[in-house]
Structures are given as C-alpha cells and as structure tokens.
Amino acid sequence: MKDRVALRWRLGGLLAAVLVIVALPYVVTRSGASEAILANERVTHSSEVKSLTYRIAYVTRDSEAAIYRLIHGDTDTTVRMRAERAAHETPGLLQQLRDMTRDSPDQQALIGSLSSTVSGRLALSGQAIMRLDHGDEAGASDAMRDSGTLFKMDDLIDGIVRNENNTLLNRRDAANRESFNSELALTITAIAQVLLLAIVVIVSERQISRRLRAEVREGQAVQRSQLIVQAVREPIALLDSTLGTLLVNAAFGELYGLPPDFRQSLPLTEIGDGAWTDSALLQRLNDVLLLDRELWDYELIQRTVDGVDRHVVINARRLEQDNGGDPVVLLTLSDVTARALVEQQVKELNRQLEGKIEQVSDVNRELEAFSYSVSHDLRAPLRHISGFAGKLQQHLGDGADERSRHYIEVINDAAKRMALLIEDLLVFSRLGRGALRLQPVDMQSLADEARALAETDAHGRHIVWSIAPLPIVIGDENMLRTVWQNLLGNAVKYTGKCEVARIDVDVQRHRDGSYEFVVSDNGAGFDMQYAGKLFGVFQRLHRASEFPGNGIGLANVRRIVTRHGGRVWADAQPGQGARFHFTLPSSDLAESFAQRRQ
C-alpha cells in the first residue's frame, strides 16, 4: 500500500515537472515573439518616416538642381520636368508624412515648419522658372539664391530624422527591457528545469540503487563499481570517515605516483608528496563528510610527483554505504592546467590591449592639444602681423615708396595664405575626429551641386560635362559633398589651360556590391612617379603660380573616403588629363531607397 502511494506521488511529481518544463518555455517564448514582431513593426515605421523625409528633401533639391541647369542653358525636356517635379509631388509627400506622425506633436510641429519652408522654396523656384521663360536668367538666379538663403530646410530635415531616431531608440530600449525580462524568465525557467531534472535523476537513481541492492549481492556491486571507476580517465578516489583511501582509480594513481595495483588504505595527506596538505581543502572535505555539504569546483594548485605545478578542480560529495556503516566521500578531480595557462595568456593580452588603448588615448589628446594650438596660438600672431602691417601702411600713407608698399603687400598676402593653411589644417583634423552622420545620400544631387559651384568659379570658360546617372549610397552627406566639390573643383582648375575642357563622371558596380566613382578630365595631368604624394597634406605636384591651392583638398578626400570604408587613387599622364577613383561600400538601405526612387 505504501509503495502504491509513493508511486502515485512520484507520478504526480513527474507530471508536474513535465508541465513546468514544457509550458513555461512556451509561454515565455510566445510572449517574446509577440514583442519582437511589434518591435520590428515600429522599426519599419520609423524607417519609412525617415525615408519619406529624405524623399521630400531629395525631390526639392533635385528640382532646384534642374532649375540651375535650366539657368545655365540646358533645354532638355527631362530637365524641365525635373524642375517642375517638386511642385507636384511635395504636397502629397508632406501630407503623407503628417499622417504617419499623428501620434507625435513634436514631429507635427517640425513638419509644419518644413511644409512652410518647402512652400517658400517652391514659390521662389516657380518664380525662377517664370523668369526663365521670359529670358531673365539673372532674375532666376536671384530667386534661387533667395530660396536657399531664406528657406533653409536642412535643420528641419535633421530635426525630423533625429526625433524619429530618438523615438526609435526609446522603442528599442523598451524592447530591450522586454527582451531582458523574457531572458530572465527563460533563465529562471531553465534553472527550474535543471532542478526538476536533477530531482528526477536523483529520485530515479535512488530507486534503481535500491532495486540493484535487492537483486545483486554487495560483492558483485562493489566489483562492478570498481571496474567502472578504474576505466574512467578522470582521477577518482573514495575516502573513508578519516579521509583515508578506500579506493582510487588508475588515473588517480598515475597522477599522484601510486602503483597500478594500489589497494591499501593510506591517509590522503600522505599521497602525492604533500599535494593534499592544504588546510582549507581538508576542512571542506570534513564538512562534506560530517555535514553532508557538497564541494563544487574547488580550485587548487598542486605540485605532483613529476615536479609540475598543476591546476586542479576538485569536487566531492558524501555517499551512504548500503550496510549502514559510516558514510564515505567520493572525490573527483579535473586537471585544468592548460585552461589556466590560456586564461593567464588572455589576461596578459588584455593587459597589453589596455596599454595600447591608453597609448591611443594619449595620441588623441595630443591631437586635440595640437588642434587647439593651431586654432588659438597660431592665429594670434597672424592677427598681429596683419594688424601691424595695416597700421604701418596707414602710418606711411602717401609717403611710402614703391618698395615699402610692395613689402607690406607681401606681408599681408603671406598672412592671408597662412590663415588659409591653418583653416584647411583644422578642417582636415575635424574630418578625422568628427562622428559620421550616416544617412541615404543621393550622389547625383551632390555631383550636380558641385558642378554648378565649379562652373560659377569658371565663368566664361567652355566646359563639356558628361555625368552618368549616380546611385544612392549610405554616408555622411556633408562629407561626401566635400568629396565631390574637391574632385570636380580640381577638374575645372587643372583644365584651365584647355581651350575646351572635358570633364566626365562615371560609376561602376563591383561584384561585392560596392560602387567605384571616377572623375576624368583632359587637363594638365601629373607624373605617376609622384602619385604617392598626391593625397598627402599640403602636397602639390604643380607650382602655385600655375594652379592656385593649398594642397589639402585631396587629403580631405582620402580621409573622408577612408572613414566611409572605401579607398581612393588616381592615374594620369602629364598633359593628357587625370582620372580620380574612389569606392564606397554598398548598403541594403541604400538599395531600398534607390528602388523607391525609381
């Protein structure tokens, strides 16, 4: 009767354990999956809001770029359609953006300001088109200049994107908290599973042991146990109530110098030439024996009979004998010397890494100090030179002879050039330290903008442009704008002596998805043996009297492209032009945005 009751209790406990093991993970996993789906929907919504915001900026700027092309005499009907595109598309896009951000008063306020700004730009763009239709190119240019001056929308676009990013971060924080709670629940569930399984295993083991003791004689059980223990390669020892050896396996004897046929009882402290004399370990083993406390993963360094210091992990538990005699201690060891050495090496590598990090921090601090010195300490003497040169000129007045005026003019020109060099150096330093503001960037718009700016500086020259359709990439828009302005500006500058300048912009797609942009010209070119100096700071391959400049532009280009994960190089021949190449990696987000634009 008692056995039946006990069996029912065991069955009930087993069913409860199975229910906990199966049901709890299902509930936690289902809840985590729901939260993950909701988080993905929120991320998708934020991405759509940012994409639509960039779409508004792109359509507006694309139309303005087309108007600039019309101003410069482009009569292509496609350009005309692009110029009028913003007036047709932006109102609907703005309304769509309002609808998507109804739940955010801050976004609604910024979108309202953006709508007013875009409306102002569209109104002035419309005036520019009307003036162009009446042949008033100067008035059209004034209208477009007023559009960019009076109605600036970059900060509004950045504000909308920044708010959406903050919203997305808040949502991600909430999702992370939910994920942490789910992981905590799973951890608790796992612990409960382990405990329940341990209970099941222990109960089952006891039942099996009882049945075996009832069926098998004590001698046979001991013999079989000895065979098993001897076959295990992990050192094992069975200790009596005085911590003397009752049984040791072959692995234990081999580690501590005992003969293979060792069977006698020997105090543990006399084994291994003092390897077991650690007082703390002996106290813990006595607690296992007297208080039935299990010893888990006790680490100890022992010098074994071979003279080697070994790192061992010791586990021990008390066992009750079948005949009701004194309890015994089952002792197991694991030799983790190799692991300890690896951990020591890892610690040493971490220490070295920390030293390298500190060195990098020192270098960064030195760069900061250098930038501060350039910005403040070097500019002050220049201001004094320019100021006192002006005062000297005023002091001399009309009484200055030609040589004095020439000297003063040289001083002023040198001071201005030094100021420009300092400013360029600071820009170069900031490009290397500032954080990248990654976003979808329309390279076509940046190239058109840089072309318009370069043509303004080359007024009156005959330049033939050929710009291929350019893709959308992920990068820092302001930095990439600097790349295009430097490369196209250099192309215009170094074709200054050509009767007809030809400048081509092309792009190629590599197998890995990256883009290679190429800017070609038929200008002065350069000798390839000096190509290594081309992208250095203040390095020039032509005299300043031939082509003006400070030699910092291409250094900025290389730093920007390198920070975007690309590379830049050039090839040329003297008098036959040059080709500048730079690459940018591909991005799934850029691909998605480009498909929507199409």
mmCIF file of N, CA and C in Angstrom, residues 371 373-382 415-428 430 538 550:
data_model
loop_
_atom_site.group_PDB
_atom_site.id
_atom_site.type_symbol
_atom_site.label_atom_id
_atom_site.label_comp_id
_atom_site.label_asym_id
_atom_site.label_seq_id
_atom_site.Cartn_x
_atom_site.Cartn_y
_atom_site.Cartn_z
ATOM 1 N N SER A 371 45.276 70.712 -32.242
ATOM 2 C CA SER A 371 44.213 71.475 -32.892
ATOM 3 C C SER A 371 43.928 72.767 -32.136
ATOM 4 N N SER A 373 46.067 74.380 -30.318
ATOM 5 C CA SER A 373 47.194 75.293 -30.545
ATOM 6 C C SER A 373 47.081 75.962 -31.899
ATOM 7 N N VAL A 374 46.712 75.156 -32.930
ATOM 8 C CA VAL A 374 46.572 75.731 -34.267
ATOM 9 C C VAL A 374 45.463 76.764 -34.286
ATOM 10 N N SER A 375 44.347 76.425 -33.606
ATOM 11 C CA SER A 375 43.182 77.309 -33.660
ATOM 12 C C SER A 375 43.399 78.613 -32.910
ATOM 13 N N HIS A 376 44.157 78.583 -31.830
ATOM 14 C CA HIS A 376 44.291 79.777 -30.996
ATOM 15 C C HIS A 376 45.703 80.365 -31.037
ATOM 16 N N ASP A 377 46.698 79.525 -30.729
ATOM 17 C CA ASP A 377 48.050 80.069 -30.562
ATOM 18 C C ASP A 377 48.662 80.547 -31.876
ATOM 19 N N LEU A 378 48.353 79.855 -33.000
ATOM 20 C CA LEU A 378 48.952 80.257 -34.259
ATOM 21 C C LEU A 378 48.201 81.403 -34.925
ATOM 22 N N ARG A 379 46.901 81.516 -34.641
ATOM 23 C CA ARG A 379 46.140 82.592 -35.273
ATOM 24 C C ARG A 379 46.446 83.955 -34.662
ATOM 25 N N ALA A 380 46.784 83.961 -33.370
ATOM 26 C CA ALA A 380 47.034 85.243 -32.707
ATOM 27 C C ALA A 380 48.224 85.986 -33.340
ATOM 28 N N PRO A 381 49.387 85.333 -33.567
ATOM 29 C CA PRO A 381 50.478 86.069 -34.228
ATOM 30 C C PRO A 381 50.103 86.540 -35.630
ATOM 31 N N LEU A 382 49.302 85.767 -36.346
ATOM 32 C CA LEU A 382 48.893 86.200 -37.683
ATOM 33 C C LEU A 382 48.058 87.465 -37.619
ATOM 34 N N ALA A 415 50.343 86.520 -44.747
ATOM 35 C CA ALA A 415 49.499 86.297 -43.570
ATOM 36 C C ALA A 415 48.171 85.672 -43.967
ATOM 37 N N LYS A 416 47.577 86.150 -45.084
ATOM 38 C CA LYS A 416 46.311 85.574 -45.538
ATOM 39 C C LYS A 416 46.497 84.103 -45.932
ATOM 40 N N ARG A 417 47.602 83.829 -46.635
ATOM 41 C CA ARG A 417 47.843 82.444 -47.039
ATOM 42 C C ARG A 417 48.055 81.551 -45.817
ATOM 43 N N MET A 418 48.782 82.029 -44.827
ATOM 44 C CA MET A 418 48.990 81.245 -43.613
ATOM 45 C C MET A 418 47.665 81.010 -42.894
ATOM 46 N N ALA A 419 46.801 82.011 -42.873
ATOM 47 C CA ALA A 419 45.490 81.831 -42.241
ATOM 48 C C ALA A 419 44.690 80.762 -42.965
ATOM 49 N N LEU A 420 44.740 80.768 -44.318
ATOM 50 C CA LEU A 420 44.032 79.739 -45.069
ATOM 51 C C LEU A 420 44.617 78.356 -44.798
ATOM 52 N N LEU A 421 45.937 78.268 -44.706
ATOM 53 C CA LEU A 421 46.560 76.982 -44.391
ATOM 54 C C LEU A 421 46.118 76.470 -43.027
ATOM 55 N N ILE A 422 46.050 77.353 -42.038
ATOM 56 C CA ILE A 422 45.611 76.949 -40.698
ATOM 57 C C ILE A 422 44.160 76.482 -40.735
ATOM 58 N N GLU A 423 43.317 77.211 -41.449
ATOM 59 C CA GLU A 423 41.913 76.833 -41.537
ATOM 60 C C GLU A 423 41.761 75.479 -42.229
ATOM 61 N N ASP A 424 42.521 75.263 -43.324
ATOM 62 C CA ASP A 424 42.464 73.977 -44.009
ATOM 63 C C ASP A 424 42.958 72.851 -43.110
ATOM 64 N N LEU A 425 43.991 73.128 -42.327
ATOM 65 C CA LEU A 425 44.508 72.108 -41.419
ATOM 66 C C LEU A 425 43.479 71.754 -40.353
ATOM 67 N N LEU A 426 42.761 72.727 -39.841
ATOM 68 C CA LEU A 426 41.714 72.456 -38.859
ATOM 69 C C LEU A 426 40.585 71.638 -39.473
ATOM 70 N N VAL A 427 40.217 71.961 -40.715
ATOM 71 C CA VAL A 427 39.186 71.181 -41.391
ATOM 72 C C VAL A 427 39.645 69.738 -41.549
ATOM 73 N N PHE A 428 40.913 69.561 -41.946
ATOM 74 C CA PHE A 428 41.458 68.209 -42.089
ATOM 75 C C PHE A 428 41.411 67.455 -40.766
ATOM 76 N N ARG A 430 39.318 68.036 -38.206
ATOM 77 C CA ARG A 430 37.923 67.748 -37.834
ATOM 78 C C ARG A 430 37.361 66.581 -38.638
ATOM 79 N N PHE A 538 49.174 69.123 -47.726
ATOM 80 C CA PHE A 538 49.985 70.223 -48.268
ATOM 81 C C PHE A 538 50.975 69.724 -49.340
ATOM 82 N N ASN A 550 46.113 75.009 -51.776
ATOM 83 C CA ASN A 550 46.924 74.762 -50.585
ATOM 84 C C ASN A 550 47.397 73.319 -50.475
#
